[in-house]
Amino acid sequence: MVLSLTIAVVILTVLGALFYGNRTRKGQSVAEWAVGGRSMGTLIFWFLNAGEIYTTFAVLGISGYAWAYGGPAYLAFCSVSLSAAVGYWLTPKIWKAGKDRGLITQADFFADHYHARWLGVIVGLAGIAALVVYVQIQITALALVLRLSLHQDISATTAAIASAVLMLLFVFSAGLRSAAFAAAVKDILMVAIVIALSATVASHVGAASIGDIFRQVEASHPGIGNLPGRVANSGLTSTWMMTAAINVALGTFIFPHMFQLTYSAADPWAIRRNAVFQPLYSLSYFFIILLGFGALAVGTMPPGGDPNAALLQFVADRYPAWAVGIFAGTACLLALVPGAVLLLTAGSIFSRNVVLPLVPNLEDRAVLLISRLSMILFAAAAVYLTIGATQSLVDIGLTAYASIGMLAPGVFLAFLWPRTNATAVFSGILVGYGLLLIPQAVRIFSLFPNWDTGLVAMIANALVTVMVTLISTSRGLKEPAVRTA
């Protein structure tokens, strides 16, 4: 029954998404496929935008973090609200730039604003790298759901490959409109499921009430509700919480797929309304963390002690097969829909900002074909990262945020300081990635104990960008005046 219900939920949603996408599709252009014809209204944009926040990172990752560490899972409360505040100011500006200049990708924005196509190529490659890490999150989670549904009858490697194939099949036949429909379905289903599980979790763990669950967990794991939580030497202190939340907030709308989602809005008010109400999503994290604590209270032990599978295992152990099937099917959608959007974005960037500058006379149909074929390569890279990995989804996510954060100074300074130039932005990116990738940089991070390393690298990036801008403008250096079409 579990497998049948899982398949049914996924197939019905995908079929509905494809029908919706084909019914509203205006053509097979890159703009239609990648940014939905720039016509997403408030409601559908809400589900599409929030759907990229309410993913397996949120549900399986945060519940698993609560199960493994406790208090550090509260990071979700801080980061979502802060991200909305940043997005309210930033995303309408991104939308206007995209609308006025006909931009499709984030790399288009950098190339156009800084008059440097070469910077667009570099930013495009950096964005793709961050997206592949984020796809790894979705493949990791989808593979866990597949193994649960099949009762561990397939290997982790096979499950990861199958997950990537499912994502590719969906995104090949769909587009941003279809993804928006699927995002709406999975959001509604998951909210209903989280509420239902939270309403019944006390009875399934032998607690008198929801509050009693927290008391039981605190009694068996003293201090779990505080920082650093269950693992005293984890380094997940209040300093880590604040710096990680700031880094996530500054990086959320810097991800290339968030740029494309922003471009898809019909008007800036659709974006602002979403930013105002988006923090409501953070309320659901209380229940997600509650479920993670419930799993810990009854001694749930996922295979190999994998925190990413803690909630899946808890539901499988404590709830009837029909409930497990619906939950597993919805969890599939939580990974499938965002993963498809991430691959779609990576493909758009590769064809438009890496290939097109080298072969400028390609027809739109050829660009679209290259976009789709390149996604196979990116999915394979994500599978490679997934195989043998043991990190929690939250830790993988923070790695992705650290990576994409290297593009944040270039975005913010584009709107705050017109003097900023391409050379300065590139210099900052080099320094930031150097800190993240060079082992010797650990000495610098040691000067900021318990700080999120991504935020430290972003600050260094921004300082270098500002300094190079001041030096280059004082010497009268000019950037090449090259704009993308």
CSV table of C-alpha atoms in Angstrom, one decimal:
chain,number,residue,atom,x,y,z
A,1,MET,CA,0.0,0.0,0.0
A,2,VAL,CA,2.8,2.4,0.8
A,3,LEU,CA,4.4,2.1,-2.6
A,4,SER,CA,1.0,2.3,-4.4
A,5,LEU,CA,0.0,5.5,-2.6
A,6,THR,CA,3.4,7.1,-3.1
A,7,ILE,CA,3.3,6.4,-6.8
A,8,ALA,CA,-0.3,7.7,-7.0
A,9,VAL,CA,0.4,11.0,-5.3
A,10,VAL,CA,3.4,11.6,-7.6
A,11,ILE,CA,1.8,10.6,-10.9
A,12,LEU,CA,-1.5,12.5,-10.3
A,13,THR,CA,0.4,15.7,-9.4
A,14,VAL,CA,2.8,15.4,-12.4
A,15,LEU,CA,-0.1,14.8,-14.8
A,16,GLY,CA,-1.9,17.8,-13.4
A,17,ALA,CA,1.2,19.9,-13.7
A,18,LEU,CA,1.8,18.9,-17.3
A,19,PHE,CA,-1.8,19.6,-18.2
A,20,TYR,CA,-1.7,23.0,-16.6
A,21,GLY,CA,1.7,23.8,-18.2
A,22,ASN,CA,0.6,22.8,-21.7
A,23,ARG,CA,-2.8,24.5,-21.4
A,24,THR,CA,-1.2,27.9,-20.5
A,25,ARG,CA,1.9,27.6,-22.6
A,26,LYS,CA,2.3,30.3,-25.3
A,27,GLY,CA,5.2,28.7,-27.1
A,28,GLN,CA,8.5,26.8,-26.8
A,29,SER,CA,10.7,29.8,-26.4
A,30,VAL,CA,13.4,30.0,-23.7
A,31,ALA,CA,11.6,32.8,-22.0
A,32,GLU,CA,8.4,30.8,-21.7
A,33,TRP,CA,10.1,27.7,-20.6
A,34,ALA,CA,12.5,29.3,-18.1
A,35,VAL,CA,10.6,32.3,-16.7
A,36,GLY,CA,6.9,31.4,-17.5
A,37,GLY,CA,6.5,34.2,-19.9
A,38,ARG,CA,6.9,36.8,-17.0
A,39,SER,CA,3.2,36.4,-16.2
A,40,MET,CA,2.9,34.7,-12.9
A,41,GLY,CA,0.2,36.3,-10.7
A,42,THR,CA,0.2,36.7,-7.0
A,43,LEU,CA,-1.3,33.3,-6.1
A,44,ILE,CA,0.7,31.1,-8.4
A,45,PHE,CA,3.9,33.1,-7.7
A,46,TRP,CA,3.2,32.5,-4.0
A,47,PHE,CA,3.3,28.7,-4.4
A,48,LEU,CA,6.2,28.8,-6.8
A,49,ASN,CA,8.3,31.1,-4.6
A,50,ALA,CA,7.3,29.6,-1.2
A,51,GLY,CA,7.7,26.2,-2.8
A,52,GLU,CA,11.4,26.8,-3.2
A,53,ILE,CA,11.5,27.4,0.6
A,54,TYR,CA,9.3,24.6,1.7
A,55,THR,CA,11.4,21.7,0.4
A,56,THR,CA,13.0,18.6,1.8
A,57,PHE,CA,15.6,20.9,3.4
A,58,ALA,CA,12.7,22.4,5.5
A,59,VAL,CA,10.8,19.2,6.3
A,60,LEU,CA,13.2,16.3,6.4
A,61,GLY,CA,16.3,18.5,7.1
A,62,ILE,CA,15.1,20.6,10.0
A,63,SER,CA,13.2,17.7,11.7
A,64,GLY,CA,16.4,15.6,11.4
A,65,TYR,CA,18.5,18.5,12.8
A,66,ALA,CA,16.1,18.7,15.7
A,67,TRP,CA,16.4,14.9,16.2
A,68,ALA,CA,20.2,15.0,16.0
A,69,TYR,CA,21.0,18.4,17.7
A,70,GLY,CA,17.9,19.9,19.2
A,71,GLY,CA,18.0,23.7,19.7
A,72,PRO,CA,20.1,24.5,16.6
A,73,ALA,CA,17.1,23.6,14.4
A,74,TYR,CA,15.6,26.9,15.5
A,75,LEU,CA,17.8,28.4,12.8
A,76,ALA,CA,14.8,27.9,10.5
A,77,PHE,CA,12.7,30.4,12.4
A,78,CYS,CA,15.3,33.1,12.1
A,79,SER,CA,16.4,32.6,8.5
A,80,VAL,CA,13.0,32.5,6.9
A,81,SER,CA,11.8,35.8,8.4
A,82,LEU,CA,15.1,37.6,7.8
A,83,SER,CA,15.0,36.3,4.2
A,84,ALA,CA,11.6,37.8,3.6
A,85,ALA,CA,12.7,41.2,4.9
A,86,VAL,CA,15.7,41.2,2.5
A,87,GLY,CA,13.5,39.9,-0.4
A,88,TYR,CA,10.9,42.7,0.1
A,89,TRP,CA,13.6,45.3,-0.7
A,90,LEU,CA,15.7,43.3,-3.2
A,91,THR,CA,13.4,41.3,-5.4
A,92,PRO,CA,11.3,44.1,-6.9
A,93,LYS,CA,14.6,45.7,-8.1
A,94,ILE,CA,15.7,42.4,-9.6
A,95,TRP,CA,12.3,42.1,-11.3
A,96,LYS,CA,12.5,45.6,-12.8
A,97,ALA,CA,16.0,45.0,-14.2
A,98,GLY,CA,14.8,41.7,-15.7
A,99,LYS,CA,11.7,43.3,-17.2
A,100,ASP,CA,13.4,46.4,-18.6
A,101,ARG,CA,16.3,44.5,-20.1
A,102,GLY,CA,14.7,41.2,-21.1
A,103,LEU,CA,16.9,39.2,-18.8
A,104,ILE,CA,16.4,35.4,-18.4
A,105,THR,CA,19.1,34.4,-15.9
A,106,GLN,CA,21.1,35.7,-13.0
A,107,ALA,CA,24.3,35.7,-15.1
A,108,ASP,CA,22.4,38.0,-17.6
A,109,PHE,CA,22.0,40.5,-14.8
A,110,PHE,CA,25.7,40.6,-14.0
A,111,ALA,CA,26.7,40.8,-17.6
A,112,ASP,CA,24.2,43.5,-18.4
A,113,HIS,CA,24.6,45.7,-15.3
A,114,TYR,CA,28.4,45.6,-15.2
A,115,HIS,CA,28.8,45.8,-19.0
A,116,ALA,CA,31.0,42.6,-19.0
A,117,ARG,CA,29.9,39.4,-20.7
A,118,TRP,CA,33.0,37.7,-19.3
A,119,LEU,CA,31.7,38.3,-15.8
A,120,GLY,CA,28.4,36.8,-16.8
A,121,VAL,CA,30.2,33.6,-17.8
A,122,ILE,CA,32.1,33.4,-14.5
A,123,VAL,CA,28.9,34.1,-12.5
A,124,GLY,CA,27.1,31.6,-14.5
A,125,LEU,CA,29.6,28.8,-13.7
A,126,ALA,CA,29.6,29.8,-10.1
A,127,GLY,CA,25.8,29.7,-10.0
A,128,ILE,CA,25.7,26.3,-11.6
A,129,ALA,CA,28.1,24.9,-9.0
A,130,ALA,CA,25.9,26.2,-6.2
A,131,LEU,CA,22.8,24.8,-7.8
A,132,VAL,CA,24.3,21.4,-8.2
A,133,VAL,CA,25.0,21.3,-4.5
A,134,TYR,CA,21.4,22.3,-3.9
A,135,VAL,CA,20.2,19.6,-6.3
A,136,GLN,CA,22.2,17.1,-4.1
A,137,ILE,CA,19.9,17.9,-1.2
A,138,GLN,CA,16.8,17.0,-3.3
A,139,ILE,CA,18.3,13.8,-4.7
A,140,THR,CA,19.5,12.7,-1.2
A,141,ALA,CA,16.0,13.2,0.2
A,142,LEU,CA,14.2,11.6,-2.8
A,143,ALA,CA,16.5,8.6,-2.6
A,144,LEU,CA,15.6,8.1,1.0
A,145,VAL,CA,11.9,8.2,0.2
A,146,LEU,CA,12.3,5.7,-2.6
A,147,ARG,CA,14.2,3.3,-0.3
A,148,LEU,CA,11.5,3.7,2.4
A,149,SER,CA,8.7,3.0,-0.2
A,150,LEU,CA,10.6,-0.1,-1.4
A,151,HIS,CA,11.5,-1.2,2.1
A,152,GLN,CA,15.3,-0.8,1.4
A,153,ASP,CA,15.1,-3.2,-1.5
A,154,ILE,CA,17.4,-1.0,-3.7
A,155,SER,CA,20.9,0.4,-2.9
A,156,ALA,CA,21.5,4.0,-2.1
A,157,THR,CA,23.4,4.5,-5.4
A,158,THR,CA,20.5,3.0,-7.4
A,159,ALA,CA,18.0,5.2,-5.5
A,160,ALA,CA,20.1,8.3,-6.2
A,161,ILE,CA,20.3,7.6,-9.9
A,162,ALA,CA,16.5,6.8,-10.1
A,163,SER,CA,15.8,10.1,-8.3
A,164,ALA,CA,17.8,12.1,-10.8
A,165,VAL,CA,16.1,10.3,-13.7
A,166,LEU,CA,12.7,11.2,-12.2
A,167,MET,CA,13.7,14.9,-11.9
A,168,LEU,CA,15.0,15.0,-15.5
A,169,LEU,CA,11.8,13.4,-16.9
A,170,PHE,CA,9.7,15.9,-15.1
A,171,VAL,CA,11.7,19.0,-16.1
A,172,PHE,CA,12.2,17.8,-19.7
A,173,SER,CA,8.4,17.5,-20.3
A,174,ALA,CA,7.5,20.6,-18.2
A,175,GLY,CA,8.7,24.1,-17.6
A,176,LEU,CA,8.3,26.7,-14.9
A,177,ARG,CA,4.5,26.8,-15.3
A,178,SER,CA,4.2,23.1,-14.7
A,179,ALA,CA,6.6,23.4,-11.7
A,180,ALA,CA,4.4,26.1,-10.2
A,181,PHE,CA,1.3,23.9,-10.3
A,182,ALA,CA,3.2,21.0,-8.8
A,183,ALA,CA,4.5,23.3,-6.1
A,184,ALA,CA,1.0,24.4,-5.2
A,185,VAL,CA,-0.1,20.8,-4.8
A,186,LYS,CA,2.8,19.7,-2.7
A,187,ASP,CA,2.7,22.7,-0.4
A,188,ILE,CA,-1.0,22.2,0.3
A,189,LEU,CA,-0.5,18.4,0.9
A,190,MET,CA,2.6,19.0,3.1
A,191,VAL,CA,0.9,21.6,5.3
A,192,ALA,CA,-2.1,19.3,5.8
A,193,ILE,CA,0.2,16.4,6.6
A,194,VAL,CA,2.3,18.3,9.0
A,195,ILE,CA,-0.8,19.6,10.8
A,196,ALA,CA,-2.3,16.1,10.9
A,197,LEU,CA,1.0,14.5,12.2
A,198,SER,CA,1.4,17.2,14.8
A,199,ALA,CA,-2.2,16.8,16.1
A,200,THR,CA,-1.6,13.1,16.6
A,201,VAL,CA,2.0,12.9,17.5
A,202,ALA,CA,1.5,13.0,21.3
A,203,SER,CA,-0.7,9.9,21.3
A,204,HIS,CA,1.9,8.1,19.1
A,205,VAL,CA,4.8,8.8,21.5
A,206,GLY,CA,2.9,8.2,24.8
A,207,ALA,CA,2.8,11.9,25.8
A,208,ALA,CA,-0.1,13.7,27.4
A,209,SER,CA,0.2,16.7,25.1
A,210,ILE,CA,2.4,18.5,22.7
A,211,GLY,CA,4.1,20.3,25.6
A,212,ASP,CA,4.7,17.0,27.3
A,213,ILE,CA,6.8,15.9,24.3
A,214,PHE,CA,9.2,18.8,24.9
A,215,ARG,CA,9.3,18.0,28.6
A,216,GLN,CA,10.1,14.3,27.9
A,217,VAL,CA,12.9,15.2,25.5
A,218,GLU,CA,14.3,17.7,27.9
A,219,ALA,CA,14.2,15.2,30.7
A,220,SER,CA,16.1,12.5,28.7
A,221,HIS,CA,18.5,15.0,27.0
A,222,PRO,CA,19.0,17.9,29.4
A,223,GLY,CA,19.7,21.2,27.6
A,224,ILE,CA,18.5,20.0,24.2
A,225,GLY,CA,16.2,23.0,23.8
A,226,ASN,CA,19.1,25.4,24.2
A,227,LEU,CA,22.2,26.1,22.2
A,228,PRO,CA,24.4,24.2,21.4
A,229,GLY,CA,21.8,21.6,22.0
A,230,ARG,CA,22.2,17.8,22.3
A,231,VAL,CA,25.9,17.8,21.2
A,232,ALA,CA,27.9,20.0,23.5
A,233,ASN,CA,31.0,20.3,21.3
A,234,SER,CA,29.2,20.8,18.0
A,235,GLY,CA,30.0,24.5,17.8
A,236,LEU,CA,26.3,25.3,17.2
A,237,THR,CA,26.3,28.2,19.6
A,238,SER,CA,24.3,31.4,19.6
A,239,THR,CA,27.0,33.0,17.6
A,240,TRP,CA,26.7,30.3,14.9
A,241,MET,CA,22.9,30.7,14.9
A,242,MET,CA,23.0,34.5,14.3
A,243,THR,CA,25.8,34.4,11.7
A,244,ALA,CA,24.2,31.4,9.9
A,245,ALA,CA,20.8,33.1,9.8
A,246,ILE,CA,22.3,36.3,8.4
A,247,ASN,CA,24.2,34.4,5.8
A,248,VAL,CA,21.1,32.4,4.7
A,249,ALA,CA,19.0,35.6,4.6
A,250,LEU,CA,21.5,37.4,2.5
A,251,GLY,CA,21.9,34.4,0.2
A,252,THR,CA,18.3,33.2,-0.3
A,253,PHE,CA,17.4,35.5,-3.2
A,254,ILE,CA,20.9,35.3,-4.7
A,255,PHE,CA,20.4,31.8,-5.9
A,256,PRO,CA,20.1,31.7,-9.7
A,257,HIS,CA,16.7,30.0,-9.6
A,258,MET,CA,15.3,32.7,-7.2
A,259,PHE,CA,16.4,35.3,-9.8
A,260,GLN,CA,14.4,33.4,-12.5
A,261,LEU,CA,11.4,33.0,-10.2
A,262,THR,CA,11.5,36.7,-9.6
A,263,TYR,CA,11.7,37.4,-13.3
A,264,SER,CA,8.5,35.3,-13.8
A,265,ALA,CA,6.3,37.6,-11.7
A,266,ALA,CA,3.7,39.6,-13.6
A,267,ASP,CA,4.3,42.7,-11.5
A,268,PRO,CA,6.3,43.9,-8.5
A,269,TRP,CA,3.3,43.8,-6.2
A,270,ALA,CA,3.0,40.0,-6.7
A,271,ILE,CA,6.5,39.8,-5.3
A,272,ARG,CA,6.0,42.3,-2.4
A,273,ARG,CA,2.8,40.5,-1.2
A,274,ASN,CA,4.7,37.3,-1.1
A,275,ALA,CA,7.4,38.8,1.0
A,276,VAL,CA,4.9,40.2,3.5
A,277,PHE,CA,3.2,36.9,4.1
A,278,GLN,CA,6.1,34.6,3.5
A,279,PRO,CA,7.2,34.6,7.2
A,280,LEU,CA,3.9,32.7,7.9
A,281,TYR,CA,5.7,29.7,6.5
A,282,SER,CA,8.2,29.9,9.4
A,283,LEU,CA,5.3,29.0,11.8
A,284,SER,CA,5.2,25.5,10.3
A,285,TYR,CA,8.7,24.9,11.6
A,286,PHE,CA,7.4,24.7,15.1
A,287,PHE,CA,5.5,21.6,14.1
A,288,ILE,CA,8.4,20.2,12.0
A,289,ILE,CA,10.7,20.6,15.0
A,290,LEU,CA,8.1,19.0,17.2
A,291,LEU,CA,8.0,16.0,15.0
A,292,GLY,CA,11.8,15.7,15.2
A,293,PHE,CA,11.6,15.8,19.0
A,294,GLY,CA,8.8,13.3,18.9
A,295,ALA,CA,11.0,10.9,16.9
A,296,LEU,CA,13.7,11.4,19.5
A,297,ALA,CA,11.4,10.9,22.5
A,298,VAL,CA,10.4,7.4,21.3
A,299,GLY,CA,13.9,6.3,20.3
A,300,THR,CA,13.4,6.3,16.6
A,301,MET,CA,16.6,5.1,14.9
A,302,PRO,CA,16.8,5.6,11.1
A,303,PRO,CA,19.1,3.3,9.1
A,304,GLY,CA,22.7,4.1,9.8
A,305,GLY,CA,21.7,6.8,12.2
A,306,ASP,CA,21.0,9.1,9.3
A,307,PRO,CA,19.2,12.3,10.7
A,308,ASN,CA,17.8,13.0,7.2
A,309,ALA,CA,15.7,9.9,7.5
A,310,ALA,CA,14.6,10.4,11.1
A,311,LEU,CA,11.1,11.8,10.3
A,312,LEU,CA,10.5,9.2,7.5
A,313,GLN,CA,11.4,6.4,9.9
A,314,PHE,CA,9.3,7.8,12.7
A,315,VAL,CA,6.2,8.0,10.4
A,316,ALA,CA,6.9,4.5,9.1
A,317,ASP,CA,7.2,3.1,12.6
A,318,ARG,CA,4.2,4.8,14.2
A,319,TYR,CA,1.6,5.4,11.6
A,320,PRO,CA,-0.6,3.2,9.4
A,321,ALA,CA,0.5,2.2,5.9
A,322,TRP,CA,-1.9,4.6,4.1
A,323,ALA,CA,-0.6,7.6,6.1
A,324,VAL,CA,3.0,6.5,5.3
A,325,GLY,CA,2.2,6.3,1.6
A,326,ILE,CA,0.6,9.7,1.4
A,327,PHE,CA,3.5,11.2,3.4
A,328,ALA,CA,6.1,9.5,1.2
A,329,GLY,CA,4.4,10.6,-2.0
A,330,THR,CA,4.3,14.2,-0.7
A,331,ALA,CA,7.9,14.0,0.4
A,332,CYS,CA,8.7,12.9,-3.2
A,333,LEU,CA,7.1,16.1,-4.5
A,334,LEU,CA,9.1,18.1,-1.9
A,335,ALA,CA,12.2,16.9,-3.6
A,336,LEU,CA,11.0,16.5,-7.2
A,337,VAL,CA,9.6,20.0,-7.8
A,338,PRO,CA,12.4,22.1,-6.4
A,339,GLY,CA,15.0,19.8,-8.0
A,340,ALA,CA,13.4,20.2,-11.4
A,341,VAL,CA,13.4,24.0,-11.0
A,342,LEU,CA,17.1,23.9,-10.0
A,343,LEU,CA,18.0,21.8,-13.0
A,344,LEU,CA,15.9,24.0,-15.3
A,345,THR,CA,17.8,27.1,-14.0
A,346,ALA,CA,21.2,25.4,-14.4
A,347,GLY,CA,20.4,24.4,-17.9
A,348,SER,CA,19.2,27.9,-18.8
A,349,ILE,CA,22.4,29.5,-17.5
A,350,PHE,CA,24.7,27.0,-19.3
A,351,SER,CA,23.1,27.5,-22.7
A,352,ARG,CA,22.5,31.3,-22.4
A,353,ASN,CA,25.6,32.4,-20.5
A,354,VAL,CA,28.3,29.9,-21.2
A,355,VAL,CA,27.5,28.4,-24.7
A,356,LEU,CA,25.9,31.4,-26.3
A,357,PRO,CA,28.8,33.8,-25.8
A,358,LEU,CA,31.0,31.3,-27.6
A,359,VAL,CA,28.5,30.5,-30.4
A,360,PRO,CA,26.4,33.7,-30.6
A,361,ASN,CA,24.4,32.8,-33.7
A,362,LEU,CA,22.5,29.9,-32.2
A,363,GLU,CA,18.7,29.9,-32.8
A,364,ASP,CA,16.3,29.9,-29.9
A,365,ARG,CA,15.4,26.2,-30.5
A,366,ALA,CA,19.1,25.2,-30.3
A,367,VAL,CA,19.6,27.1,-27.1
A,368,LEU,CA,16.6,25.4,-25.6
A,369,LEU,CA,17.9,22.0,-26.7
A,370,ILE,CA,21.3,22.7,-25.1
A,371,SER,CA,19.6,23.8,-21.9
A,372,ARG,CA,17.8,20.4,-21.7
A,373,LEU,CA,20.8,18.2,-22.6
A,374,SER,CA,23.1,20.0,-20.2
A,375,MET,CA,20.8,19.2,-17.3
A,376,ILE,CA,21.8,15.5,-17.6
A,377,LEU,CA,25.4,16.5,-16.8
A,378,PHE,CA,24.4,18.6,-13.8
A,379,ALA,CA,22.1,15.8,-12.5
A,380,ALA,CA,24.9,13.3,-12.8
A,381,ALA,CA,27.2,15.7,-10.9
A,382,ALA,CA,24.6,15.9,-8.1
A,383,VAL,CA,24.3,12.1,-8.0
A,384,TYR,CA,28.1,11.8,-7.7
A,385,LEU,CA,28.1,14.2,-4.7
A,386,THR,CA,25.2,12.3,-3.2
A,387,ILE,CA,26.8,8.8,-3.3
A,388,GLY,CA,28.6,8.1,-0.1
A,389,ALA,CA,27.8,11.5,1.5
A,390,THR,CA,26.8,11.5,5.1
A,391,GLN,CA,26.1,15.1,5.9
A,392,SER,CA,22.7,16.3,7.1
A,393,LEU,CA,20.5,18.1,4.6
A,394,VAL,CA,20.9,21.3,6.7
A,395,ASP,CA,24.7,21.1,6.5
A,396,ILE,CA,24.6,20.5,2.8
A,397,GLY,CA,22.3,23.5,2.5
A,398,LEU,CA,24.6,25.8,4.4
A,399,THR,CA,27.4,24.7,2.1
A,400,ALA,CA,25.3,25.8,-0.9
A,401,TYR,CA,24.5,29.1,0.8
A,402,ALA,CA,28.2,29.7,1.5
A,403,SER,CA,28.9,29.1,-2.2
A,404,ILE,CA,26.2,31.3,-3.6
A,405,GLY,CA,26.9,34.0,-1.0
A,406,MET,CA,30.1,34.8,-3.0
A,407,LEU,CA,27.8,36.4,-5.6
A,408,ALA,CA,25.8,38.5,-3.0
A,409,PRO,CA,28.1,41.5,-2.8
A,410,GLY,CA,27.9,41.9,-6.6
A,411,VAL,CA,24.1,41.9,-6.4
A,412,PHE,CA,23.6,44.2,-3.5
A,413,LEU,CA,26.2,46.7,-4.6
A,414,ALA,CA,24.7,46.9,-8.0
A,415,PHE,CA,21.7,48.6,-6.4
A,416,LEU,CA,23.5,50.4,-3.5
A,417,TRP,CA,26.6,51.7,-5.1
A,418,PRO,CA,26.7,52.5,-8.8
A,419,ARG,CA,30.5,53.0,-8.8
A,420,THR,CA,31.0,49.2,-8.4
A,421,ASN,CA,32.6,47.6,-11.5
A,422,ALA,CA,33.1,44.2,-12.9
A,423,THR,CA,36.8,44.0,-12.0
A,424,ALA,CA,36.0,44.7,-8.4
A,425,VAL,CA,33.2,42.1,-8.3
A,426,PHE,CA,35.4,39.5,-9.8
A,427,SER,CA,38.2,40.3,-7.3
A,428,GLY,CA,35.8,39.8,-4.4
A,429,ILE,CA,34.5,36.5,-5.8
A,430,LEU,CA,38.1,35.2,-6.1
A,431,VAL,CA,38.9,36.1,-2.5
A,432,GLY,CA,35.7,34.7,-1.2
A,433,TYR,CA,36.0,31.4,-3.0
A,434,GLY,CA,39.7,31.3,-2.0
A,435,LEU,CA,38.7,31.4,1.7
A,436,LEU,CA,36.1,28.7,1.2
A,437,LEU,CA,38.2,26.3,-0.8
A,438,ILE,CA,41.9,26.8,0.3
A,439,PRO,CA,42.6,24.6,3.4
A,440,GLN,CA,45.0,27.2,4.9
A,441,ALA,CA,42.1,29.6,5.2
A,442,VAL,CA,41.1,27.8,8.4
A,443,ARG,CA,43.5,30.1,10.2
A,444,ILE,CA,41.4,33.1,9.2
A,445,PHE,CA,38.2,31.4,10.3
A,446,SER,CA,39.8,30.6,13.6
A,447,LEU,CA,39.8,34.4,14.3
A,448,PHE,CA,36.0,34.2,14.2
A,449,PRO,CA,35.1,31.3,16.5
A,450,ASN,CA,31.8,29.6,15.8
A,451,TRP,CA,31.0,32.1,13.0
A,452,ASP,CA,29.3,30.7,10.0
A,453,THR,CA,32.2,30.4,7.5
A,454,GLY,CA,30.0,31.5,4.6
A,455,LEU,CA,29.3,34.8,6.2
A,456,VAL,CA,33.0,35.4,7.0
A,457,ALA,CA,33.9,34.7,3.4
A,458,MET,CA,31.1,37.0,2.2
A,459,ILE,CA,32.3,39.9,4.4
A,460,ALA,CA,35.8,39.4,3.0
A,461,ASN,CA,34.4,39.3,-0.5
A,462,ALA,CA,32.5,42.6,0.0
A,463,LEU,CA,35.5,44.4,1.6
A,464,VAL,CA,37.7,43.5,-1.4
A,465,THR,CA,35.0,44.5,-3.8
A,466,VAL,CA,34.7,47.9,-2.2
A,467,MET,CA,38.5,48.4,-2.0
A,468,VAL,CA,39.1,47.5,-5.6
A,469,THR,CA,36.2,49.7,-6.7
A,470,LEU,CA,37.8,52.7,-4.8
A,471,ILE,CA,41.2,52.0,-6.3
A,472,SER,CA,40.1,51.5,-9.8
A,473,THR,CA,37.7,54.5,-10.0
A,474,SER,CA,40.4,56.7,-8.4
A,475,ARG,CA,42.7,55.8,-11.2
A,476,GLY,CA,40.1,56.4,-13.8
A,477,LEU,CA,39.9,52.7,-15.0
A,478,LYS,CA,36.9,51.9,-17.2
A,479,GLU,CA,35.1,48.7,-17.8
A,480,PRO,CA,34.5,47.4,-21.3
A,481,ALA,CA,31.0,48.5,-22.4
A,482,VAL,CA,29.6,45.1,-23.4
A,483,ARG,CA,25.9,44.3,-22.9
A,484,THR,CA,24.0,41.1,-23.4
A,485,ALA,CA,21.0,41.0,-25.6
